CSV table of N, CA and C in Angstrom, one decimal:
chain,number,residue,atom,x,y,z
A,8,MET,N,17.9,4.6,-2.1
A,8,MET,CA,17.2,4.0,-1.3
A,8,MET,C,17.0,4.3,0.1
A,9,LYS,N,15.8,4.8,0.6
A,9,LYS,CA,15.8,5.4,1.9
A,9,LYS,C,15.0,4.2,2.9
A,10,GLY,N,15.5,4.3,4.0
A,10,GLY,CA,14.9,3.4,5.0
A,10,GLY,C,15.5,2.0,5.0
A,11,ASN,N,15.7,1.4,6.0
A,11,ASN,CA,16.1,0.3,6.2
A,11,ASN,C,15.1,-0.7,7.0
A,12,SER,N,15.0,-1.8,6.6
A,12,SER,CA,13.9,-2.6,7.3
A,12,SER,C,14.4,-2.9,8.8
A,13,ALA,N,15.8,-2.9,9.0
A,13,ALA,CA,16.2,-3.1,10.4
A,13,ALA,C,15.8,-1.9,11.2
A,14,HIS,N,15.3,-0.8,10.9
A,14,HIS,CA,15.0,0.1,11.7
A,14,HIS,C,13.6,0.1,12.1
A,15,ARG,N,13.0,0.9,13.0
A,15,ARG,CA,11.7,1.1,13.2
A,15,ARG,C,11.0,1.6,12.2
A,16,VAL,N,9.9,1.1,11.8
A,16,VAL,CA,8.9,1.6,10.7
A,16,VAL,C,8.3,2.9,11.3
A,17,LYS,N,8.6,4.0,10.4
A,17,LYS,CA,8.1,5.2,10.7
A,17,LYS,C,7.0,5.8,9.8
A,18,ASN,N,7.2,5.2,8.4
A,18,ASN,CA,6.4,5.6,7.3
A,18,ASN,C,5.8,4.3,6.6
A,19,ILE,N,4.8,3.9,6.5
A,19,ILE,CA,4.3,2.7,5.8
A,19,ILE,C,3.4,3.2,4.7
A,20,CYS,N,3.5,2.3,3.7
A,20,CYS,CA,2.7,2.7,2.5
A,20,CYS,C,1.6,1.3,2.6
A,21,VAL,N,0.3,1.8,2.6
A,21,VAL,CA,-0.8,0.7,2.5
A,21,VAL,C,-1.3,0.7,1.2
A,22,PHE,N,-1.3,-0.3,0.5
A,22,PHE,CA,-1.8,-0.8,-0.8
A,22,PHE,C,-3.3,-1.1,-0.5
A,23,CYS,N,-4.4,-0.7,-0.9
A,23,CYS,CA,-5.6,-1.1,-0.6
A,23,CYS,C,-6.7,-0.6,-1.6
A,24,GLY,N,-8.1,-1.1,-1.8
A,24,GLY,CA,-8.8,-0.8,-2.8
A,24,GLY,C,-9.5,0.5,-2.6
A,25,THR,N,-9.9,0.9,-3.7
A,25,THR,CA,-10.8,2.3,-3.8
A,25,THR,C,-12.3,1.9,-3.6
A,26,ASN,N,-12.5,0.7,-3.5
A,26,ASN,CA,-13.9,0.1,-3.2
A,26,ASN,C,-13.9,-0.4,-2.0
A,27,LEU,N,-15.1,-0.9,-1.3
A,27,LEU,CA,-15.2,-1.6,-0.1
A,27,LEU,C,-15.2,-3.0,0.0
A,28,GLY,N,-15.6,-3.7,-1.3
A,28,GLY,CA,-15.6,-5.0,-1.5
A,28,GLY,C,-17.0,-5.5,-0.7
A,29,LYS,N,-17.2,-6.6,-0.5
A,29,LYS,CA,-18.5,-7.2,-0.2
A,29,LYS,C,-18.4,-7.5,1.4
A,30,ASN,N,-17.2,-7.8,1.8
A,30,ASN,CA,-17.1,-8.4,3.3
A,30,ASN,C,-16.9,-7.2,4.2
A,31,ALA,N,-17.7,-7.0,5.2
A,31,ALA,CA,-17.6,-5.9,6.1
A,31,ALA,C,-16.3,-6.0,6.8
A,32,LYS,N,-15.8,-7.2,6.9
A,32,LYS,CA,-14.4,-7.3,7.6
A,32,LYS,C,-13.2,-6.6,7.0
A,33,PHE,N,-13.5,-6.2,5.7
A,33,PHE,CA,-12.4,-5.4,5.0
A,33,PHE,C,-12.5,-4.1,5.4
A,34,VAL,N,-13.7,-3.4,5.7
A,34,VAL,CA,-13.8,-2.2,6.4
A,34,VAL,C,-13.3,-2.1,7.7
A,35,GLU,N,-13.6,-3.0,8.6
A,35,GLU,CA,-13.3,-3.2,9.9
A,35,GLU,C,-11.7,-3.4,9.9
A,36,ALA,N,-11.1,-4.1,9.2
A,36,ALA,CA,-9.6,-4.1,9.2
A,36,ALA,C,-8.9,-3.0,8.8
A,37,SER,N,-9.5,-2.3,7.7
A,37,SER,CA,-9.1,-1.0,7.4
A,37,SER,C,-9.1,0.4,8.6
A,38,ASN,N,-10.2,0.2,9.2
A,38,ASN,CA,-10.3,0.9,10.4
A,38,ASN,C,-9.2,0.5,11.5
A,39,ASN,N,-9.1,-0.8,11.7
A,39,ASN,CA,-8.3,-1.2,12.6
A,39,ASN,C,-6.7,-0.9,12.4
A,40,LEU,N,-6.3,-0.8,11.1
A,40,LEU,CA,-5.0,-0.7,10.6
A,40,LEU,C,-4.8,0.8,10.8
A,41,GLY,N,-5.7,1.8,10.5
A,41,GLY,CA,-5.5,3.1,10.7
A,41,GLY,C,-5.3,3.5,12.1
A,42,ARG,N,-6.2,2.7,13.2
A,42,ARG,CA,-5.9,2.8,14.4
A,42,ARG,C,-4.6,2.6,15.0
A,43,VAL,N,-4.1,1.4,14.6
A,43,VAL,CA,-2.8,0.7,15.0
A,43,VAL,C,-1.8,1.8,14.6
A,44,LEU,N,-1.7,2.4,13.0
A,44,LEU,CA,-0.9,3.2,12.8
A,44,LEU,C,-0.8,4.7,13.6
A,45,ALA,N,-1.9,5.1,14.0
A,45,ALA,CA,-1.8,6.3,14.7
A,45,ALA,C,-1.4,6.0,16.2
A,46,LYS,N,-1.7,4.9,16.8
A,46,LYS,CA,-1.4,4.6,18.0
A,46,LYS,C,0.1,4.4,18.2
A,47,ARG,N,0.7,4.0,17.0
A,47,ARG,CA,2.3,3.6,17.2
A,47,ARG,C,2.9,4.8,16.4
A,48,LYS,N,2.3,6.0,16.4
A,48,LYS,CA,2.9,7.0,15.7
A,48,LYS,C,3.7,6.7,14.3
A,49,ILE,N,2.9,5.9,13.5
A,49,ILE,CA,3.5,5.7,12.1
A,49,ILE,C,2.8,6.3,11.3
A,50,HIS,N,3.6,7.2,10.2
A,50,HIS,CA,2.8,7.8,9.2
A,50,HIS,C,2.4,7.0,8.1
A,51,LEU,N,1.5,7.5,7.4
A,51,LEU,CA,0.7,6.6,6.3
A,51,LEU,C,1.1,7.2,5.0
A,52,VAL,N,1.5,6.5,4.2
A,52,VAL,CA,1.8,6.8,2.6
A,52,VAL,C,0.6,6.0,2.0
A,53,TYR,N,-0.1,6.6,1.2
A,53,TYR,CA,-1.2,5.6,0.4
A,53,TYR,C,-1.4,6.4,-1.0
A,54,GLY,N,-2.3,6.0,-1.8
A,54,GLY,CA,-2.5,6.1,-3.0
A,54,GLY,C,-3.5,7.5,-3.3
A,55,GLY,N,-3.9,8.1,-2.2
A,55,GLY,CA,-4.5,9.4,-2.4
A,55,GLY,C,-6.2,9.1,-2.4
A,56,GLY,N,-6.9,10.1,-2.4
A,56,GLY,CA,-8.3,10.2,-2.6
A,56,GLY,C,-8.9,9.7,-1.1
A,57,SER,N,-10.1,9.4,-1.2
A,57,SER,CA,-10.9,9.1,0.1
A,57,SER,C,-11.9,8.2,-0.2
A,58,LEU,N,-11.8,7.1,-1.2
A,58,LEU,CA,-12.8,6.2,-1.6
A,58,LEU,C,-12.4,5.0,-1.0
A,59,GLY,N,-13.5,4.2,-0.7
A,59,GLY,CA,-13.2,2.7,-0.5
A,59,GLY,C,-12.4,2.7,0.8
A,60,LEU,N,-11.6,1.5,0.9
A,60,LEU,CA,-10.8,1.1,1.9
A,60,LEU,C,-9.7,2.3,2.0
A,61,MET,N,-9.1,2.8,1.1
A,61,MET,CA,-8.2,3.9,1.3
A,61,MET,C,-8.8,4.8,2.2
A,62,GLY,N,-10.0,5.3,1.8
A,62,GLY,CA,-10.7,6.3,2.4
A,62,GLY,C,-10.7,6.1,4.0
A,63,TYR,N,-10.9,4.9,4.3
A,63,TYR,CA,-11.2,4.4,5.9
A,63,TYR,C,-9.9,4.4,6.6
A,64,VAL,N,-8.9,3.6,6.0
A,64,VAL,CA,-7.5,3.6,6.8
A,64,VAL,C,-7.1,5.2,6.9
A,65,SER,N,-6.9,5.9,5.8
A,65,SER,CA,-6.5,7.2,5.7
A,65,SER,C,-7.2,8.0,6.7
A,66,THR,N,-8.5,8.3,6.7
A,66,THR,CA,-9.2,9.0,7.7
A,66,THR,C,-8.9,8.7,9.1
A,67,VAL,N,-9.1,7.3,9.5
A,67,VAL,CA,-8.8,6.9,10.8
A,67,VAL,C,-7.4,7.2,11.3
A,68,ALA,N,-6.4,7.0,10.5
A,68,ALA,CA,-5.0,7.2,10.8
A,68,ALA,C,-4.9,8.8,11.1
A,69,HIS,N,-5.4,9.7,10.2
A,69,HIS,CA,-5.5,10.9,10.3
A,69,HIS,C,-6.1,11.5,11.5
A,70,VAL,N,-7.1,11.2,11.7
A,70,VAL,CA,-8.0,11.4,13.0
A,70,VAL,C,-7.2,11.2,14.0
A,71,GLY,N,-6.6,10.0,14.3
A,71,GLY,CA,-5.8,9.5,15.3
A,71,GLY,C,-4.4,10.2,15.5
A,72,GLY,N,-3.9,11.0,14.4
A,72,GLY,CA,-2.9,11.9,14.7
A,72,GLY,C,-1.6,11.3,13.8
A,73,SER,N,-2.1,10.4,13.0
A,73,SER,CA,-0.8,10.2,12.0
A,73,SER,C,-0.7,11.2,11.0
A,74,GLN,N,0.5,11.5,10.6
A,74,GLN,CA,0.7,12.2,9.2
A,74,GLN,C,0.4,11.3,8.1
A,75,VAL,N,-0.3,11.7,7.1
A,75,VAL,CA,-0.8,11.2,6.1
A,75,VAL,C,-0.5,11.6,4.7
A,76,LEU,N,0.2,11.0,3.7
A,76,LEU,CA,0.5,11.6,2.6
A,76,LEU,C,-0.2,10.8,1.4
A,77,GLY,N,-0.9,11.4,0.7
A,77,GLY,CA,-1.6,10.5,-0.5
A,77,GLY,C,-1.0,11.1,-1.7
A,78,ILE,N,-0.4,10.0,-2.6
A,78,ILE,CA,0.5,10.5,-3.8
A,78,ILE,C,-0.4,9.9,-5.0
A,79,ILE,N,-0.6,10.9,-5.6
A,79,ILE,CA,-1.7,10.6,-6.8
A,79,ILE,C,-1.3,11.2,-8.2
A,80,PRO,N,-1.4,10.5,-9.2
A,80,PRO,CA,-1.0,11.0,-10.6
A,80,PRO,C,-2.1,11.9,-10.8
A,81,THR,N,-1.7,13.0,-11.6
A,81,THR,CA,-2.6,14.2,-11.8
A,81,THR,C,-3.7,13.8,-12.7
A,82,ALA,N,-3.6,12.6,-13.4
A,82,ALA,CA,-4.9,12.3,-14.6
A,82,ALA,C,-5.9,11.7,-13.6
A,83,ILE,N,-5.4,11.1,-12.5
A,83,ILE,CA,-6.6,10.5,-11.6
A,83,ILE,C,-7.5,11.7,-11.0
A,84,THR,N,-6.8,12.6,-10.6
A,84,THR,CA,-7.5,14.0,-10.0
A,84,THR,C,-8.5,14.6,-10.7
A,85,GLU,N,-8.3,14.6,-12.0
A,85,GLU,CA,-9.1,15.1,-13.1
A,85,GLU,C,-10.7,14.5,-13.0
A,86,GLY,N,-11.6,15.2,-12.8
A,86,GLY,CA,-13.2,14.8,-12.6
A,86,GLY,C,-13.5,14.6,-11.2
A,87,ASN,N,-12.6,14.7,-10.4
A,87,ASN,CA,-12.9,14.3,-8.8
A,87,ASN,C,-13.4,13.1,-8.6
A,88,PHE,N,-13.2,12.0,-9.4
A,88,PHE,CA,-13.9,10.8,-9.1
A,88,PHE,C,-13.2,10.1,-7.9
A,89,ILE,N,-12.2,10.5,-7.3
A,89,ILE,CA,-11.6,9.9,-6.1
A,89,ILE,C,-11.8,10.6,-4.8
A,90,ARG,N,-12.4,11.6,-4.9
A,90,ARG,CA,-12.8,12.5,-3.6
A,90,ARG,C,-11.5,13.1,-3.1
A,91,LYS,N,-11.5,14.0,-2.2
A,91,LYS,CA,-10.6,14.6,-1.5
A,91,LYS,C,-9.5,13.8,-0.7
A,92,THR,N,-8.3,13.9,-1.1
A,92,THR,CA,-7.2,13.2,-0.2
A,92,THR,C,-7.2,13.7,1.2
A,93,VAL,N,-7.0,12.7,2.1
A,93,VAL,CA,-7.2,12.9,3.5
A,93,VAL,C,-5.6,13.3,3.6
A,94,GLY,N,-5.1,14.5,4.5
A,94,GLY,CA,-3.9,14.7,4.9
A,94,GLY,C,-3.1,15.5,3.6
A,95,LYS,N,-2.0,15.4,3.5
A,95,LYS,CA,-1.3,16.0,2.5
A,95,LYS,C,-1.3,15.3,1.1
A,96,GLU,N,-1.4,16.0,0.1
A,96,GLU,CA,-1.5,15.4,-1.3
A,96,GLU,C,-0.5,15.8,-2.1
A,97,LEU,N,0.3,14.7,-2.8
A,97,LEU,CA,1.4,15.0,-3.6
A,97,LEU,C,1.0,14.5,-4.9
A,98,ARG,N,0.9,15.6,-5.8
A,98,ARG,CA,0.6,15.1,-7.1
A,98,ARG,C,1.8,14.9,-8.1
A,99,VAL,N,1.7,13.9,-8.7
A,99,VAL,CA,2.8,13.3,-9.6
A,99,VAL,C,2.4,13.1,-11.1
A,100,PRO,N,3.2,13.1,-12.1
A,100,PRO,CA,2.7,13.1,-13.5
A,100,PRO,C,2.2,11.7,-13.8
A,101,THR,N,2.6,10.5,-13.4
A,101,THR,CA,2.6,9.2,-13.9
A,101,THR,C,2.3,8.2,-12.8
A,102,MET,N,1.7,7.1,-13.1
A,102,MET,CA,1.6,5.9,-12.0
A,102,MET,C,3.0,5.4,-11.6
A,103,LEU,N,3.7,5.4,-12.7
A,103,LEU,CA,5.1,4.9,-12.2
A,103,LEU,C,6.0,6.0,-11.2
A,104,ASP,N,5.5,7.3,-11.3
A,104,ASP,CA,6.1,8.4,-10.7
A,104,ASP,C,5.6,8.0,-9.0
A,105,ARG,N,4.4,7.6,-9.2
A,105,ARG,CA,3.6,7.4,-7.8
A,105,ARG,C,4.5,6.5,-7.1
A,106,ILE,N,4.8,5.2,-7.8
A,106,ILE,CA,5.2,4.1,-7.1
A,106,ILE,C,6.6,4.6,-6.6
A,107,TRP,N,7.4,5.3,-7.5
A,107,TRP,CA,8.7,5.8,-6.9
A,107,TRP,C,8.6,6.6,-5.6
A,108,LYS,N,7.5,7.5,-5.7
A,108,LYS,CA,7.5,8.4,-4.5
A,108,LYS,C,7.0,7.6,-3.3
A,109,MET,N,6.2,6.5,-3.6
A,109,MET,CA,5.8,5.7,-2.5
A,109,MET,C,7.0,5.1,-1.9
A,110,LEU,N,7.9,4.5,-2.7
A,110,LEU,CA,9.1,3.7,-2.4
A,110,LEU,C,9.9,4.9,-1.4
A,111,ASP,N,10.1,6.0,-2.0
A,111,ASP,CA,11.1,7.1,-1.5
A,111,ASP,C,10.3,7.4,0.0
A,112,ASN,N,9.1,7.5,0.2
A,112,ASN,CA,8.6,8.1,1.2
A,112,ASN,C,8.1,6.9,2.4
A,113,SER,N,8.4,5.7,2.1
A,113,SER,CA,7.7,4.7,3.1
A,113,SER,C,9.1,3.7,3.2
A,114,ASN,N,9.1,3.2,4.5
A,114,ASN,CA,10.2,2.1,4.9
A,114,ASN,C,9.6,0.7,5.3
A,115,ALA,N,8.3,0.4,4.7
A,115,ALA,CA,7.7,-0.7,4.9
A,115,ALA,C,6.4,-0.6,3.9
A,116,PHE,N,5.9,-1.8,3.7
A,116,PHE,CA,4.7,-1.8,2.6
A,116,PHE,C,3.6,-2.9,3.3
A,117,ILE,N,2.5,-2.6,3.2
A,117,ILE,CA,1.3,-3.5,3.7
A,117,ILE,C,0.2,-3.3,2.7
A,118,ALA,N,-0.4,-4.6,2.6
A,118,ALA,CA,-1.5,-4.4,1.6
A,118,ALA,C,-3.0,-5.1,2.3
A,119,LEU,N,-4.0,-4.3,2.2
A,119,LEU,CA,-5.1,-4.8,2.5
A,119,LEU,C,-6.0,-5.2,1.1
A,120,PRO,N,-7.2,-5.9,1.3
A,120,PRO,CA,-7.8,-6.3,0.0
A,120,PRO,C,-7.8,-5.1,-1.0
A,121,TYR,N,-7.8,-5.6,-2.4
A,121,TYR,CA,-7.7,-4.5,-3.4
A,121,TYR,C,-8.1,-5.2,-4.8
A,122,GLY,N,-8.1,-4.3,-5.8
A,122,GLY,CA,-8.4,-4.8,-7.1
A,122,GLY,C,-7.1,-4.7,-8.0
A,123,ILE,N,-7.5,-4.9,-9.2
A,123,ILE,CA,-6.3,-5.2,-10.4
A,123,ILE,C,-5.5,-4.0,-10.3
A,124,GLY,N,-5.6,-2.6,-10.2
A,124,GLY,CA,-4.7,-1.6,-10.3
A,124,GLY,C,-3.7,-1.7,-9.0
A,125,THR,N,-4.5,-1.8,-8.0
A,125,THR,CA,-3.3,-2.1,-6.7
A,125,THR,C,-2.5,-3.3,-6.7
A,126,LEU,N,-3.3,-4.3,-7.5
A,126,LEU,CA,-2.1,-5.6,-7.4
A,126,LEU,C,-1.0,-5.3,-8.4
A,127,GLU,N,-1.3,-4.4,-9.3
A,127,GLU,CA,0.0,-4.1,-10.1
A,127,GLU,C,1.1,-3.4,-9.4
A,128,GLU,N,0.3,-2.2,-8.6
A,128,GLU,CA,1.5,-1.6,-7.7
A,128,GLU,C,2.3,-2.3,-6.5
A,129,ASN,N,1.3,-3.2,-6.0
A,129,ASN,CA,2.0,-4.0,-4.8
A,129,ASN,C,3.1,-5.1,-5.7
A,130,PHE,N,2.7,-5.5,-6.7
A,130,PHE,CA,3.8,-6.4,-7.4
A,130,PHE,C,5.0,-5.8,-8.1
A,131,GLN,N,4.8,-4.5,-8.5
A,131,GLN,CA,5.9,-3.5,-8.7
A,131,GLN,C,6.9,-3.5,-7.5
A,132,ILE,N,6.4,-3.2,-6.3
A,132,ILE,CA,7.3,-3.1,-5.4
A,132,ILE,C,7.9,-4.3,-4.9
A,133,ALA,N,7.1,-5.5,-4.9
A,133,ALA,CA,7.7,-6.7,-4.7
A,133,ALA,C,8.7,-7.1,-5.7
A,134,SER,N,8.5,-6.8,-7.2
A,134,SER,CA,9.6,-7.2,-8.2
A,134,SER,C,10.8,-6.2,-8.0
A,135,TRP,N,10.7,-5.1,-7.4
A,135,TRP,CA,11.8,-4.3,-7.1
A,135,TRP,C,12.8,-5.0,-6.1
A,136,ALA,N,12.0,-5.5,-5.1
A,136,ALA,CA,12.7,-6.1,-3.8
A,136,ALA,C,13.5,-7.3,-4.5
A,137,GLN,N,12.8,-8.1,-5.3
A,137,GLN,CA,13.5,-9.2,-5.9
A,137,GLN,C,14.7,-8.6,-6.9
A,138,LEU,N,14.6,-7.5,-7.4
A,138,LEU,CA,15.8,-6.9,-7.9
A,138,LEU,C,16.7,-6.3,-7.2
A,139,ASN,N,16.6,-6.4,-5.9
A,139,ASN,CA,17.5,-5.6,-4.9
A,139,ASN,C,17.4,-4.1,-5.2
A,140,ILE,N,16.4,-3.5,-5.7
A,140,ILE,CA,16.3,-2.1,-5.7
A,140,ILE,C,15.9,-1.4,-4.2
A,141,HIS,N,15.4,-2.3,-3.6
A,141,HIS,CA,15.0,-2.0,-2.2
A,141,HIS,C,15.0,-3.2,-1.3
A,142,HIS,N,15.0,-3.0,0.0
A,142,HIS,CA,15.2,-4.1,1.0
A,142,HIS,C,14.1,-3.8,2.0
A,143,LYS,N,13.0,-3.2,1.8
A,143,LYS,CA,12.0,-3.0,2.6
A,143,LYS,C,11.0,-4.0,2.8
A,144,PRO,N,10.4,-4.2,4.1
A,144,PRO,CA,9.5,-5.3,4.3
A,144,PRO,C,8.1,-5.0,3.6
A,145,ILE,N,7.6,-6.2,3.0
A,145,ILE,CA,6.2,-6.1,2.3
A,145,ILE,C,5.5,-7.2,3.0
A,146,GLY,N,4.1,-6.7,3.2
A,146,GLY,CA,3.3,-7.5,3.9
A,146,GLY,C,1.8,-7.7,3.4
A,147,LEU,N,1.2,-8.7,3.5
A,147,LEU,CA,-0.4,-8.7,3.0
A,147,LEU,C,-1.1,-8.9,4.3
A,148,LEU,N,-2.3,-8.1,4.5
A,148,LEU,CA,-3.0,-8.2,5.8
A,148,LEU,C,-4.1,-9.2,5.1
A,149,ASN,N,-4.1,-10.6,5.5
A,149,ASN,CA,-5.0,-11.4,4.6
A,149,ASN,C,-6.2,-11.5,5.6
A,150,VAL,N,-7.0,-10.7,5.3
A,150,VAL,CA,-8.3,-10.4,5.8
A,150,VAL,C,-9.3,-11.4,5.3
A,151,ASP,N,-9.8,-12.3,6.2
A,151,ASP,CA,-10.7,-13.4,5.9
A,151,ASP,C,-10.4,-14.2,4.8
A,152,GLY,N,-9.1,-14.4,4.6
A,152,GLY,CA,-8.6,-15.2,3.4
A,152,GLY,C,-8.6,-14.8,2.1
A,153,PHE,N,-8.8,-13.4,2.0
A,153,PHE,CA,-8.8,-12.6,0.7
A,153,PHE,C,-7.5,-13.1,-0.1
A,154,PHE,N,-6.5,-12.9,0.4
A,154,PHE,CA,-5.3,-13.4,-0.4
A,154,PHE,C,-4.7,-14.8,-0.5
A,155,ASN,N,-5.5,-15.8,-0.1
A,155,ASN,CA,-5.2,-17.2,0.0
A,155,ASN,C,-4.7,-17.6,-1.5
A,156,LYS,N,-5.7,-17.3,-2.5
A,156,LYS,CA,-5.4,-17.9,-3.7
A,156,LYS,C,-4.1,-17.1,-4.3
A,157,LEU,N,-3.7,-15.8,-3.9
A,157,LEU,CA,-2.6,-15.2,-4.4
A,157,LEU,C,-1.5,-16.0,-3.7
A,158,LEU,N,-1.6,-16.1,-2.4
A,158,LEU,CA,-0.4,-16.9,-1.7
A,158,LEU,C,0.0,-18.2,-2.2
A,159,SER,N,-1.0,-19.0,-2.6
A,159,SER,CA,-1.0,-20.1,-3.2
A,159,SER,C,-0.1,-20.1,-4.6
A,160,PHE,N,-0.6,-19.0,-5.3
A,160,PHE,CA,0.1,-18.8,-6.8
A,160,PHE,C,1.5,-18.5,-6.3
A,161,LEU,N,1.9,-17.6,-5.4
A,161,LEU,CA,3.3,-17.1,-5.1
A,161,LEU,C,4.1,-18.4,-4.4
A,162,ALA,N,3.3,-19.3,-3.7
A,162,ALA,CA,4.1,-20.3,-3.2
A,162,ALA,C,4.5,-21.3,-4.5
A,163,GLN,N,3.6,-21.5,-5.4
A,163,GLN,CA,3.9,-22.2,-6.6
A,163,GLN,C,5.1,-21.8,-7.3
A,164,ALA,N,4.9,-20.2,-7.7
A,164,ALA,CA,6.0,-19.7,-8.4
A,164,ALA,C,7.2,-19.9,-7.6
A,165,GLY,N,7.4,-19.8,-6.4
A,165,GLY,CA,8.5,-20.0,-5.7
A,165,GLY,C,9.2,-21.4,-5.8
A,166,GLU,N,8.0,-22.4,-5.6
A,166,GLU,CA,8.6,-23.6,-5.8
A,166,GLU,C,9.3,-24.1,-7.2
A,167,GLU,N,8.7,-23.3,-8.2
A,167,GLU,CA,9.1,-23.5,-9.4
A,167,GLU,C,10.4,-22.5,-9.9
A,168,ASN,N,10.8,-21.9,-8.8
A,168,ASN,CA,12.0,-21.1,-9.0
A,168,ASN,C,11.7,-20.0,-9.8
A,169,PHE,N,10.5,-19.3,-9.9
A,169,PHE,CA,10.3,-18.2,-10.6
A,169,PHE,C,10.3,-16.8,-9.8
A,170,ILE,N,10.4,-17.0,-8.4
A,170,ILE,CA,10.4,-16.0,-7.6
A,170,ILE,C,11.6,-16.5,-6.5
A,171,SER,N,12.3,-15.4,-6.3
A,171,SER,CA,13.4,-15.4,-5.4
A,171,SER,C,12.8,-15.4,-3.9
A,172,HIS,N,13.5,-15.8,-3.0
A,172,HIS,CA,13.1,-15.8,-1.5
A,172,HIS,C,13.3,-14.2,-1.1
A,173,SER,N,14.1,-13.4,-1.9
A,173,SER,CA,14.5,-12.0,-1.4
A,173,SER,C,13.0,-11.2,-1.7
A,174,ALA,N,12.1,-11.7,-2.7
A,174,ALA,CA,10.9,-10.8,-3.0
A,174,ALA,C,9.7,-11.4,-2.1
């Protein structure tokens, strides 16, 4: 396990969509997050490519001076449907390898709005926290209430003792 949440965040993994969504506030939040990362000299780890919200946050962070690492499974790079990765690209064999590399290269996680694939990755990291595989902070940037229903679900699951407070 690399990193400790008690230390300054130097590398943050951002989970977000490869689409833009309908709400212009999602793009605005992605741009703002990229600027904040660059201003605070925090390096970005993300899923690679340059589509959607991932493209905005990675481009703005990179242009602002942050180091950017896109971690991407080889199968996703075939056909070039994700566009060019901003910054350095690390290709891995599988999605599970990607999650492990994201964990190894980050000492915190934050999520912007996303779809089902990124939901799975975000929950993988959260479940590993619950299993004490890591103790790194995980946050949701709840842009315009995007995660409200998810947060309600998580609160209910916690109330029913299906989720520990460590997650």
